[in-house]
Amino acid sequence: MNHAEKASKFIDIMARFTDYSSKHLPDDILLRLREMRSEEDSDMANIFYDAMFEDLRLAHELSRPCCQDTGMLQFFVQVGTRFPLIDELSELLRESVIRATRTAPLRHNVVEVFDEKNTGTNVGTHIPWIDWEIIPDSDEVKIYVYMAGGGCSLPGAAQVLMPLEGYEGIVRFVFDRITSYGINACPPLFVGIGIAGSAEVAAKLSKKALLRPIGSVNPNAKGAELEMRIANGLNAIGIGPGGISGKSSVLGVHIEQAGRHPATLAVGLSTGCWAHRRGLIRIDSEINYEILTHKGATI
Amino acid sequence: MKTKVLNTPIRDEDILDLTIGDMIYLNGYMVTGRDDVHQRVVLGGKKLPVDLRGGALFHAGPIMRERDKEPGRYDVISIGPTTSMRMESTEDAFMAATGVKLIVGKGGMGDRTNEGCKANKVIHAVFPGGCAVLAAGQVEEVLGVDWLDLGMPEALWQLRVAQFGPLIVTIDTKGNNLFERNKKIFNEKKESAIAEINTHLHYHE
Ligand code: SF4
């Protein structure tokens, strides 16, 4: 296959995978939602869970985006330095988004700042947003597709605390956001927390925490314990599906951390909704692909 | 928790007996309207180009597809509720200006809307958030669209719906507000959850 053929095959795969990701939730989220539904005993909450599963069934059957807010497209890319399409990767991803917007179809969700006009294509200035990690000595690429909806992006926040405010300050920050903004963001929520030395690092880590599959834990034992304690605490509040109250509140709580400055303790928060559309695909140097988040998926 | 079917035009007496937590289904006329529609009507002072008296408003920005051979005719692909709270500052004025009787969205609305619902005899209800294909299946026909210059999600789409729901009443005409009540309960439980976690945060030597 020559270079141009590889590029066109890549666009085709990524457009179809983006389209697919708007219609199907990843396996870990589905599994967790099923668990939560089976544990729920409130009638009102179960009306919501039933609606959610009926919606997913129809989305699959009719091949339609399961939520009308197909979000802004974000790609978290781990690209090998020898991946043959590395130079034009961002242009190819842009093309894939334009194509998926037509085929899925995805909602037009990119408004240019200052012009205040919707581009109508789902691409725009710096959008799709691409986060880069360069992998040495590799000729393949792994790409997370993430659809950041408006409702579930709204609780997002970052703040730099003074170290003496402590981890208590972080816990309060998270709980305050979730019980105010979070209840409108289509719970059960997936809560991502970043802890670092400055706001932008904490914010970015908080989003990356949502890429990890549910069930995985923070590599630091204390971090893993705090994830569990915050999840239990939020569940005890009983926000329920849609915020109408119920037995639990969250799909999960993940924390990612970076070293901090001695004089700062920054916290970032990102939330995913129950329709957490996150897909992971691996593409090799011959542009063969493997989907890692949706078992048995055909695109 | 009772279940009731509402048909448009909705009269005051159809909704006066509804209480927060009740379940309803809607038949009839509903339009979509979110940030920009409220901006135009309430802040811009423009007249709504449709008659919404006795009708329903859906806080939603849908995905629509124009029919190939019939320009101007649309089908709904996916339509679910958007966060109602964004319309909090303008919803009372919107009710007074339009005569709408049922507002559907997701999440709660605040005191100002609560007062507006009481004064104008309007209810707010939620459709399960994110369940957009489910909702699309309950739209019988896209009757038309105005203000398409605002973009697909923000335009004023006019719909005929059948058995649209489940809708849970979250603000009734008597001053009750399900989400505000929940918020108080959540906040109380929050304090005890935080206090418990704080006893385990001894990371310093
Ligand atoms: S919060 Fe999620 S499920 Fe709810 S409307 Fe937004 S994207 Fe859809």
Tab-separated table of C-alpha atoms in Angstrom, chain A residues 44 47-48 51-52 54-55 58-59 62 64-68 70 102-103 105-108 118 151 167-168 171-172 175-176 179 183-186 222 225-226 229-230 233 236-239 242-245 274, chain B residues 1 21 23 34 61-63 65 76-81 83 85 106-108 126 128-134 136 152-153 166 168 178-179 182-183 186-187 189-191 193-194 196-198 200-201 203-204:
chain	number	residue	atom	x	y	z
A	44	MET	CA	-38.380	6.702	39.865
A	47	ILE	CA	-37.786	4.530	35.180
A	48	PHE	CA	-34.632	6.426	34.267
A	51	ALA	CA	-35.195	4.655	29.551
A	52	MET	CA	-31.390	4.631	29.251
A	54	GLU	CA	-34.120	1.311	25.860
A	55	ASP	CA	-32.343	4.290	24.316
A	58	LEU	CA	-32.745	1.803	19.803
A	59	ALA	CA	-29.465	3.594	19.060
A	62	LEU	CA	-31.436	2.269	14.207
A	64	ARG	CA	-28.183	6.609	15.564
A	65	PRO	CA	-26.180	8.633	18.110
A	66	CYS	CA	-27.434	7.504	21.527
A	67	CYS	CA	-27.411	11.090	22.791
A	68	GLN	CA	-28.158	14.068	20.569
A	70	THR	CA	-22.378	14.198	20.271
A	102	ARG	CA	-22.133	13.591	7.750
A	103	THR	CA	-22.460	9.828	8.117
A	105	PRO	CA	-24.798	12.224	11.594
A	106	LEU	CA	-23.231	14.133	14.475
A	107	ARG	CA	-24.691	17.353	15.792
A	108	HIS	CA	-22.919	20.544	14.760
A	118	ASN	CA	-21.383	27.527	14.353
A	151	GLY	CA	-23.839	19.108	29.929
A	167	TYR	CA	-6.402	17.115	50.662
A	168	GLU	CA	-9.488	18.162	52.623
A	171	VAL	CA	-12.359	16.677	48.658
A	172	ARG	CA	-14.581	19.675	49.349
A	175	PHE	CA	-18.113	17.375	46.402
A	176	ASP	CA	-19.272	20.988	46.003
A	179	THR	CA	-23.707	18.342	44.223
A	183	ILE	CA	-26.688	16.814	39.276
A	184	ASN	CA	-27.674	18.386	35.951
A	185	ALA	CA	-24.999	16.583	33.957
A	186	CYS	CA	-26.891	13.301	33.408
A	222	LYS	CA	-3.128	5.974	48.910
A	225	GLU	CA	-7.848	4.382	48.538
A	226	LEU	CA	-8.898	8.010	48.074
A	229	ARG	CA	-13.458	6.790	49.574
A	230	ILE	CA	-14.640	9.629	47.340
A	233	GLY	CA	-18.946	9.236	49.802
A	236	ALA	CA	-23.863	7.796	49.932
A	237	ILE	CA	-25.372	11.118	48.813
A	238	GLY	CA	-27.688	9.160	46.501
A	239	ILE	CA	-27.903	11.557	43.552
A	242	GLY	CA	-30.687	12.103	36.195
A	243	GLY	CA	-30.217	13.667	39.639
A	244	ILE	CA	-33.689	12.617	40.754
A	245	SER	CA	-32.186	10.662	43.697
A	274	TRP	CA	-23.723	8.051	31.842
B	1	MET	CA	-46.723	9.056	42.259
B	21	GLY	CA	-42.688	13.235	41.342
B	23	MET	CA	-45.199	10.904	35.799
B	34	ARG	CA	-32.827	26.793	24.398
B	61	GLY	CA	-30.964	20.885	20.572
B	62	PRO	CA	-31.693	18.047	18.181
B	63	ILE	CA	-29.884	16.337	15.330
B	65	ARG	CA	-31.741	15.459	8.773
B	76	VAL	CA	-35.487	13.790	13.755
B	77	ILE	CA	-32.433	11.613	14.213
B	78	SER	CA	-31.767	12.219	17.886
B	79	ILE	CA	-33.387	14.641	20.342
B	80	GLY	CA	-32.853	14.677	24.081
B	81	PRO	CA	-33.175	17.288	26.795
B	83	THR	CA	-29.673	21.424	30.956
B	85	MET	CA	-30.777	25.598	34.459
B	106	LYS	CA	-33.171	17.966	32.274
B	107	GLY	CA	-32.043	18.780	35.774
B	108	GLY	CA	-33.693	21.328	37.977
B	126	VAL	CA	-37.657	16.198	33.064
B	128	PRO	CA	-34.390	11.163	31.115
B	129	GLY	CA	-31.220	12.936	29.989
B	130	GLY	CA	-29.272	11.510	27.089
B	131	CYS	CA	-32.148	9.279	25.942
B	132	ALA	CA	-32.290	10.969	22.594
B	133	VAL	CA	-33.194	8.104	20.278
B	134	LEU	CA	-36.001	7.117	22.608
B	136	ALA	CA	-36.885	10.797	18.618
B	152	MET	CA	-29.314	23.297	14.090
B	153	PRO	CA	-29.221	22.877	17.897
B	166	PRO	CA	-41.625	9.366	30.652
B	168	ILE	CA	-41.245	13.387	35.815
B	178	LEU	CA	-38.145	18.437	43.335
B	179	PHE	CA	-34.538	19.356	42.519
B	182	ASN	CA	-33.161	17.081	46.592
B	183	LYS	CA	-30.346	19.612	46.717
B	186	PHE	CA	-27.792	16.063	49.051
B	187	ASN	CA	-26.048	18.940	50.830
B	189	LYS	CA	-25.498	14.094	53.256
B	190	LYS	CA	-22.505	15.740	51.620
B	191	GLU	CA	-21.291	17.192	54.905
B	193	ALA	CA	-19.594	12.136	53.690
B	194	ILE	CA	-16.835	14.774	53.644
B	196	GLU	CA	-15.904	10.802	57.143
B	197	ILE	CA	-13.324	11.041	54.333
B	198	ASN	CA	-11.404	13.753	56.197
B	200	HIS	CA	-8.503	9.315	56.565
B	201	LEU	CA	-6.359	11.987	54.948
B	203	TYR	CA	-0.586	11.802	54.371
B	204	HIS	CA	1.960	14.057	56.112
